[in-house]
């Protein structure tokens, strides 16, 4: 048996199944977020009934389903027209095979956009991006929120007249989990005296966990990142976006890290 026969008999069918599985899963991910989700579930029910009828040889049921199949197909195309358009648009995008990465990128944009606005207003801001370390103790010290990430929500939290603006917010898996959280301060003795409580709290969290912390200085408006027991002060907003994408696994590149560390030596 040569290589082509092995491919045709064994490898090709497996690849067919895997490809169709991924394709149907991605299509379902798009449709499940729309009003057509209920209709999609109804179609799966019909397919299940058809399979049962075929196995049990229920000829009358099979005849009825075969008779309505053409009309059902036309109805699906008409009803799913907006969703089908979304699917083909998604297929033309670079992130099609990386579900969720685009949304996580937009969430980082929203947070950094809020930080930039707060910086211009000289409002302090402290955001903890949780990774693998357990953040339950920190979240318990604040107020549980579990909300979608939007720029306006972050701006509202960190305004002076809110009860949560003095603490930190914890973000994980694209959700704002808790606000008004208390962070332990760094115990390093050689920290610049110009750094206030927020920077010391950010560095303290970076020393005791693998979290990444975004800080907006209330005094200078500088945007900084703390991670791996180090504080990178006064960074450009776009550089922060690039670095967060790398640290949070949206991009697999170390170029921005090398640039940041070089600038801060």
Short mmCIF file of C-alpha atoms in Angstrom, two decimals:
data_model
loop_
_atom_site.label_atom_id
_atom_site.label_comp_id
_atom_site.label_asym_id
_atom_site.label_seq_id
_atom_site.Cartn_x
_atom_site.Cartn_y
_atom_site.Cartn_z
CA UNK A 1 0.00 0.00 0.00
CA UNK A 2 1.59 3.29 -1.12
CA UNK A 3 1.36 6.73 0.49
CA UNK A 4 -1.51 7.92 -1.74
CA UNK A 5 -3.63 4.90 -0.83
CA UNK A 6 -2.96 5.46 2.89
CA UNK A 7 -3.93 9.12 2.49
CA UNK A 8 -7.10 8.28 0.54
CA UNK A 9 -8.26 5.50 2.83
CA UNK A 10 -7.31 6.84 6.27
CA UNK A 11 -6.01 10.42 6.41
CA UNK A 12 -8.41 12.11 3.97
CA UNK A 13 -11.63 11.00 5.78
CA UNK A 14 -10.23 12.17 9.12
CA UNK A 15 -9.29 15.56 7.65
CA UNK A 16 -12.78 15.83 6.13
CA UNK A 17 -14.43 15.26 9.49
CA UNK A 18 -12.08 17.66 11.33
CA UNK A 19 -12.54 20.41 8.74
CA UNK A 20 -16.33 20.12 8.76
CA UNK A 21 -16.37 20.03 12.58
CA UNK A 22 -14.38 23.27 12.82
CA UNK A 23 -16.47 24.89 10.07
CA UNK A 24 -19.80 24.02 11.71
CA UNK A 25 -18.51 25.13 15.10
CA UNK A 26 -17.45 28.54 13.79
CA UNK A 27 -20.75 28.98 11.98
CA UNK A 28 -22.60 28.08 15.16
CA UNK A 29 -20.50 30.64 17.10
CA UNK A 30 -21.74 33.35 14.75
CA UNK A 31 -25.38 32.25 14.66
CA UNK A 32 -25.77 31.59 18.37
CA UNK A 33 -25.33 35.30 19.10
CA UNK A 34 -28.21 36.28 16.83
CA UNK A 35 -31.98 35.98 16.92
CA UNK A 36 -31.67 32.99 14.59
CA UNK A 37 -30.23 30.84 17.37
CA UNK A 38 -33.64 29.37 18.25
CA UNK A 39 -34.31 28.53 14.60
CA UNK A 40 -30.90 26.87 14.38
CA UNK A 41 -31.76 24.66 17.32
CA UNK A 42 -35.04 23.78 15.63
CA UNK A 43 -33.15 22.62 12.55
CA UNK A 44 -30.96 20.37 14.69
CA UNK A 45 -34.11 18.87 16.21
CA UNK A 46 -35.47 18.12 12.72
CA UNK A 47 -32.18 16.52 11.71
CA UNK A 48 -32.29 14.40 14.85
CA UNK A 49 -35.86 13.30 14.06
CA UNK A 50 -34.81 12.47 10.49
CA UNK A 51 -31.92 10.34 11.77
CA UNK A 52 -34.21 8.45 14.16
CA UNK A 53 -36.77 7.92 11.39
CA UNK A 54 -34.04 6.62 9.06
CA UNK A 55 -32.66 4.20 11.66
CA UNK A 56 -36.13 2.90 12.62
CA UNK A 57 -37.29 2.82 8.96
CA UNK A 58 -40.31 5.07 9.55
CA UNK A 59 -41.14 5.45 5.87
CA UNK A 60 -44.10 7.82 6.27
CA UNK A 61 -42.07 10.24 8.40
CA UNK A 62 -39.17 10.04 5.95
CA UNK A 63 -41.49 10.74 3.02
CA UNK A 64 -42.94 13.80 4.78
CA UNK A 65 -39.54 15.19 5.69
CA UNK A 66 -38.20 14.65 2.17
CA UNK A 67 -41.26 16.42 0.76
CA UNK A 68 -40.81 19.56 2.86
CA UNK A 69 -37.00 19.63 2.59
CA UNK A 70 -36.81 21.91 -0.55
CA UNK A 71 -39.24 24.45 0.93
CA UNK A 72 -37.40 24.29 4.26
CA UNK A 73 -34.05 24.96 2.54
CA UNK A 74 -35.43 28.04 0.75
CA UNK A 75 -36.95 29.29 4.00
CA UNK A 76 -33.64 28.89 5.81
CA UNK A 77 -31.79 30.92 3.16
CA UNK A 78 -34.36 33.72 3.41
CA UNK A 79 -34.54 33.80 7.19
CA UNK A 80 -30.80 33.45 7.69
CA UNK A 81 -29.84 36.03 5.07
CA UNK A 82 -28.33 38.58 7.55
CA UNK A 83 -26.52 35.82 9.45
CA UNK A 84 -25.15 34.26 6.25
CA UNK A 85 -23.79 37.67 5.29
CA UNK A 86 -22.01 37.86 8.64
CA UNK A 87 -20.53 34.40 8.13
CA UNK A 88 -19.04 35.27 4.74
CA UNK A 89 -17.70 38.56 6.12
CA UNK A 90 -16.05 36.65 8.96
CA UNK A 91 -14.50 34.19 6.51
CA UNK A 92 -12.79 37.11 4.79
CA UNK A 93 -11.22 38.31 8.00
CA UNK A 94 -7.78 37.33 9.21
CA UNK A 95 -9.01 36.26 12.66
CA UNK A 96 -11.56 33.67 11.40
CA UNK A 97 -9.58 30.75 12.78
CA UNK A 98 -8.98 32.48 16.10
CA UNK A 99 -12.43 32.89 17.68
CA UNK A 100 -12.59 35.57 20.36
CA UNK A 101 -9.21 37.17 19.64
CA UNK A 102 -10.79 40.09 17.79
CA UNK A 103 -13.19 40.79 20.64
CA UNK A 104 -10.36 40.61 23.20
CA UNK A 105 -8.38 43.07 21.09
CA UNK A 106 -11.32 45.51 21.07
CA UNK A 107 -11.66 45.14 24.85
CA UNK A 108 -8.02 46.11 25.34
CA UNK A 109 -8.61 49.07 23.03
CA UNK A 110 -11.61 50.10 25.16
CA UNK A 111 -9.60 49.95 28.42
CA UNK A 112 -6.61 51.85 27.04
CA UNK A 113 -8.97 54.40 25.47
CA UNK A 114 -10.53 54.96 28.90
CA UNK A 115 -7.05 55.23 30.43
CA UNK A 116 -6.06 57.86 27.87
CA UNK A 117 -9.17 59.90 28.63
CA UNK A 118 -8.60 59.63 32.38
CA UNK A 119 -4.96 60.63 31.85
CA UNK A 120 -6.04 63.85 30.12
CA UNK A 121 -8.35 64.60 33.07
CA UNK A 122 -5.64 63.73 35.62
CA UNK A 123 -7.77 60.96 37.08
CA UNK A 124 -6.03 57.96 38.59
CA UNK A 125 -6.77 54.46 37.27
CA UNK A 126 -5.65 50.97 38.26
CA UNK A 127 -6.52 47.87 36.19
CA UNK A 128 -5.37 44.35 37.04
CA UNK A 129 -5.31 41.92 34.09
CA UNK A 130 -5.46 38.51 35.75
CA UNK A 131 -3.69 35.62 34.06
CA UNK A 132 -3.00 32.28 35.79
CA UNK A 133 -2.53 33.43 39.39
CA UNK A 134 -5.51 33.22 41.73
CA UNK A 135 -7.08 36.69 42.14
CA UNK A 136 -9.96 35.59 44.41
CA UNK A 137 -8.55 37.28 47.52
CA UNK A 138 -8.07 40.57 45.70
CA UNK A 139 -11.54 40.40 44.12
CA UNK A 140 -13.10 39.63 47.49
CA UNK A 141 -11.74 42.93 48.84
CA UNK A 142 -13.82 44.87 46.31
CA UNK A 143 -17.29 44.83 44.80
CA UNK A 144 -18.25 42.01 42.43
CA UNK A 145 -19.46 43.34 39.09
CA UNK A 146 -18.97 40.72 36.31
CA UNK A 147 -19.80 43.14 33.49
CA UNK A 148 -18.92 43.55 29.82
CA UNK A 149 -15.89 45.74 29.19
CA UNK A 150 -16.64 49.19 27.78
CA UNK A 151 -14.66 52.41 27.84
CA UNK A 152 -17.58 54.35 29.38
CA UNK A 153 -17.88 51.86 32.26
CA UNK A 154 -14.20 52.30 33.19
CA UNK A 155 -14.49 56.07 32.99
CA UNK A 156 -17.52 55.98 35.27
CA UNK A 157 -15.78 53.81 37.87
CA UNK A 158 -12.67 55.98 38.08
CA UNK A 159 -14.32 59.39 38.28
CA UNK A 160 -13.72 61.25 41.56
CA UNK A 161 -17.32 61.16 42.70
CA UNK A 162 -17.72 57.37 42.65
CA UNK A 163 -17.22 55.08 45.62
CA UNK A 164 -14.99 52.68 43.66
CA UNK A 165 -12.47 55.05 42.07
CA UNK A 166 -9.78 54.65 44.77
CA UNK A 167 -9.38 50.89 44.31
CA UNK A 168 -8.37 48.64 41.43
CA UNK A 169 -10.54 46.74 38.96
CA UNK A 170 -9.83 43.12 38.05
CA UNK A 171 -10.25 41.99 34.45
CA UNK A 172 -10.12 38.38 33.27
CA UNK A 173 -11.33 36.50 30.17
CA UNK A 174 -12.83 39.64 28.68
CA UNK A 175 -14.94 40.50 31.75
CA UNK A 176 -14.69 43.17 34.43
CA UNK A 177 -15.04 40.95 37.48
CA UNK A 178 -14.58 43.25 40.45
CA UNK A 179 -13.98 46.93 41.28
CA UNK A 180 -12.79 48.89 44.27
CA UNK A 181 -10.26 46.15 45.08
CA UNK A 182 -7.42 46.65 47.57
CA UNK A 183 -3.90 45.71 46.42
CA UNK A 184 -0.88 45.09 48.65
CA UNK A 185 1.89 47.65 48.28
CA UNK A 186 5.36 46.76 47.07
CA UNK A 187 8.00 46.20 49.73
CA UNK A 188 10.88 47.26 47.50
CA UNK A 189 13.02 49.92 49.14
CA UNK A 190 14.50 51.46 45.99
CA UNK A 191 11.23 52.66 44.43
CA UNK A 192 11.28 56.28 43.30
CA UNK A 193 9.72 58.60 45.87
CA UNK A 194 7.75 60.23 43.05
CA UNK A 195 5.63 57.09 42.71
CA UNK A 196 2.37 57.24 44.62
CA UNK A 197 0.20 54.55 46.16
CA UNK A 198 -1.21 53.32 42.82
CA UNK A 199 2.23 52.61 41.37
CA UNK A 200 3.36 50.88 44.57
CA UNK A 201 0.18 48.79 44.59
CA UNK A 202 0.66 47.86 40.92
CA UNK A 203 4.25 46.83 41.54
CA UNK A 204 3.24 44.89 44.65
CA UNK A 205 0.72 42.88 42.63
CA UNK A 206 3.31 42.24 39.91
CA UNK A 207 5.70 40.94 42.56
CA UNK A 208 3.27 38.43 44.06
CA UNK A 209 1.43 37.22 40.94
CA UNK A 210 1.71 36.91 37.16
CA UNK A 211 -0.92 39.62 36.67
CA UNK A 212 -0.33 42.63 34.43
CA UNK A 213 -1.34 45.97 35.95
CA UNK A 214 -2.16 49.17 34.06
CA UNK A 215 -1.68 52.40 36.02
CA UNK A 216 -2.73 55.97 35.22
CA UNK A 217 -0.98 58.54 37.37
CA UNK A 218 -3.26 61.10 39.00
CA UNK A 219 -0.37 63.59 39.33
CA UNK A 220 1.32 63.40 35.92
CA UNK A 221 -1.22 61.51 33.79
CA UNK A 222 1.49 59.01 32.78
CA UNK A 223 0.38 55.54 31.67
CA UNK A 224 2.46 52.65 33.00
CA UNK A 225 2.51 48.85 33.08
CA UNK A 226 3.67 46.60 35.90
CA UNK A 227 4.46 42.91 35.37
CA UNK A 228 7.16 40.40 36.28
CA UNK A 229 8.10 42.47 39.38
CA UNK A 230 8.96 45.49 37.22
CA UNK A 231 7.28 48.83 36.55
CA UNK A 232 7.48 50.36 33.07
CA UNK A 233 6.67 54.03 33.49
CA UNK A 234 5.14 56.59 31.08
CA UNK A 235 4.44 54.45 28.01
CA UNK A 236 2.72 55.39 24.78
CA UNK A 237 -0.92 54.14 24.61
CA UNK A 238 -0.32 52.17 21.39
CA UNK A 239 2.74 50.55 22.92
CA UNK A 240 0.63 49.53 25.91
CA UNK A 241 -1.97 47.97 23.59
CA UNK A 242 0.74 46.01 21.76
CA UNK A 243 2.29 44.84 25.03
CA UNK A 244 -1.03 43.76 26.53
CA UNK A 245 -1.81 41.77 23.39
CA UNK A 246 1.46 39.88 23.81
CA UNK A 247 1.17 39.37 27.57
CA UNK A 248 -2.47 38.25 27.40
CA UNK A 249 -1.82 35.82 24.55
CA UNK A 250 -3.55 37.66 21.71
CA UNK A 251 -0.26 38.06 19.84
CA UNK A 252 2.78 35.81 19.99
CA UNK A 253 5.59 38.32 19.62
CA UNK A 254 8.37 39.51 21.90
CA UNK A 255 9.37 42.53 19.79
CA UNK A 256 7.34 45.03 21.83
CA UNK A 257 8.65 43.58 25.11
CA UNK A 258 12.23 44.07 23.96
CA UNK A 259 11.41 47.65 22.95
CA UNK A 260 9.77 48.49 26.28
CA UNK A 261 12.58 47.00 28.33
CA UNK A 262 15.16 48.80 26.19
CA UNK A 263 13.41 52.12 26.67
CA UNK A 264 13.28 51.67 30.43
CA UNK A 265 16.85 50.63 31.11
#
